[in-house]
XYZ file of C-alpha atoms in Angstrom:
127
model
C 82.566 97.317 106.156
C 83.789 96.851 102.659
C 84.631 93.117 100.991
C 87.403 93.118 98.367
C 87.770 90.482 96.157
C 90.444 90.268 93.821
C 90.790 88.038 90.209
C 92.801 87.646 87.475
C 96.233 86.432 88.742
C 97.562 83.675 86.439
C 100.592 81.896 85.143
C 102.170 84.327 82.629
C 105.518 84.139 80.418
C 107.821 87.217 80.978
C 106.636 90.283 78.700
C 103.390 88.970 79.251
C 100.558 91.154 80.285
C 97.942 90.443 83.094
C 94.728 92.334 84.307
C 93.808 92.465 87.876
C 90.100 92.979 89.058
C 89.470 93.907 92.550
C 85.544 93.442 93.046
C 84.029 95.428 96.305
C 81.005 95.222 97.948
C 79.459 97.054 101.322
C 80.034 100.425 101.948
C 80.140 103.409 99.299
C 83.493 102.081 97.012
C 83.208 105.475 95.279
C 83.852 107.272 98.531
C 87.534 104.934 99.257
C 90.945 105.008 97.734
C 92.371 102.189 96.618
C 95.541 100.413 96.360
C 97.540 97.410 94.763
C 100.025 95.563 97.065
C 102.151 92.870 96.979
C 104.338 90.143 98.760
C 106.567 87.861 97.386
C 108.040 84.639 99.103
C 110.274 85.868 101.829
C 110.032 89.361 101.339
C 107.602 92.336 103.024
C 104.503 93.716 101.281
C 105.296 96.394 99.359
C 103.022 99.019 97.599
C 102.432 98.928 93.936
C 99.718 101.309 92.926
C 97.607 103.752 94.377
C 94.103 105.780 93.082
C 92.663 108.336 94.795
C 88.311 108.131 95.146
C 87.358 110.363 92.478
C 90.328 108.520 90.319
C 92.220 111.690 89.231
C 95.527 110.783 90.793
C 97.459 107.655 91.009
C 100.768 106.907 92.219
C 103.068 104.360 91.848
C 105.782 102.287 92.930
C 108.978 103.273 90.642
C 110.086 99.907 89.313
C 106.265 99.516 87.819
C 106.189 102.895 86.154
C 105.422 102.987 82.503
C 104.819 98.835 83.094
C 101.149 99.080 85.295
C 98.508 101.188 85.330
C 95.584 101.310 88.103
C 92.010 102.213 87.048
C 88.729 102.013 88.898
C 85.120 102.188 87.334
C 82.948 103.502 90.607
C 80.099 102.674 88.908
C 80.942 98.915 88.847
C 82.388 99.259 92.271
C 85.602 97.799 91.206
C 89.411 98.379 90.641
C 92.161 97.266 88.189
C 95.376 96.596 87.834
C 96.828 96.662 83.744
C 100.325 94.882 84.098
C 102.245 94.685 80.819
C 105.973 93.659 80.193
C 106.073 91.369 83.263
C 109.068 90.300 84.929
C 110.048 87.515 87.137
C 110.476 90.163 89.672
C 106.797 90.555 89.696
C 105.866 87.434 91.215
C 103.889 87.632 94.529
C 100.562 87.524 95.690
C 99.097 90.906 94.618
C 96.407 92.487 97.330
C 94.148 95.046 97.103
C 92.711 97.367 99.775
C 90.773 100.503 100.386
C 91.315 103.496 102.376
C 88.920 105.479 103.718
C 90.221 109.212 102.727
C 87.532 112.124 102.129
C 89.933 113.864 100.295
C 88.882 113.259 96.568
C 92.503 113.567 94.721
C 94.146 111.606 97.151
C 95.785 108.423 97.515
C 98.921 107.003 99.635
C 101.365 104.179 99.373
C 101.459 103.258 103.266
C 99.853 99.899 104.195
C 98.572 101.536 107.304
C 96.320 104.002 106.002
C 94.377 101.174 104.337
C 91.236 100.166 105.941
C 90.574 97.174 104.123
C 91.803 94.470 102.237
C 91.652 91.520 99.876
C 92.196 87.980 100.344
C 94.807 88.156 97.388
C 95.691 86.570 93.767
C 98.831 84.910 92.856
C 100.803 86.653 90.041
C 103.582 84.088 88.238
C 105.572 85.197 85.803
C 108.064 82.556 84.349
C 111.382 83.495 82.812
């Protein structure tokens, strides 16, 4: 089993910049990829980030390209999520989650392949 919790959603003006944490505890974090989701009001989760285990390959949604940037520091067992120049467009609750994949450069944007997941922050960005 692995716990995620995530921090650091807030109340930002657009063009703002926010910095997620997603805390894990339990099994071997070093040996799970990770991901950055989120929903919106009304709309489906969609994937927003992605970092393999060993952290040498990310992936990310288009429309956040150049904007985010996911991290993780294994030896603090957690993962991050840099958002500059926020939009309204970025509101949602923002979830992360871990996937158990062996393969050490890589990651994947599907919802399914992730094992576990995070109770979620709220991300508000005001126009």
């Amino acid at each position: 089993q692995v716990q995620l919790v995530e921090s650091g959603g807030a109340l930002v003006q657009a063009g703002g910049s926010l910095k997620l944490s997603c805390a894990a505890s339990g099994r071997t974090f070093s040996s799970y990829a990770m991901g950055w989701f989120r929903q919106a009001p009304g709309k489906e989760r969609e994937f927003v980030a992605g970092i393999s285990w060993s952290g040498g390959n990310t992936y990310y949604k288009q429309s956040v390209k150049g904007r985010f940037t996911i991290s993780r520091d294994n030896a603090k067992n957690t993962a991050y999520l840099q958002m500059n120049s926020l939009k309204p467009e970025d509101t949602a609750v923002y979830y992360c989650a871990a996937a158990a994949i062996s393969i050490p450069w890589v990651t994947t944007s599907s919802a399914d392949e992730y094992d576990y997941w995070g109770q979620g922050t709220q991300v508000t960005v005001s126009s």
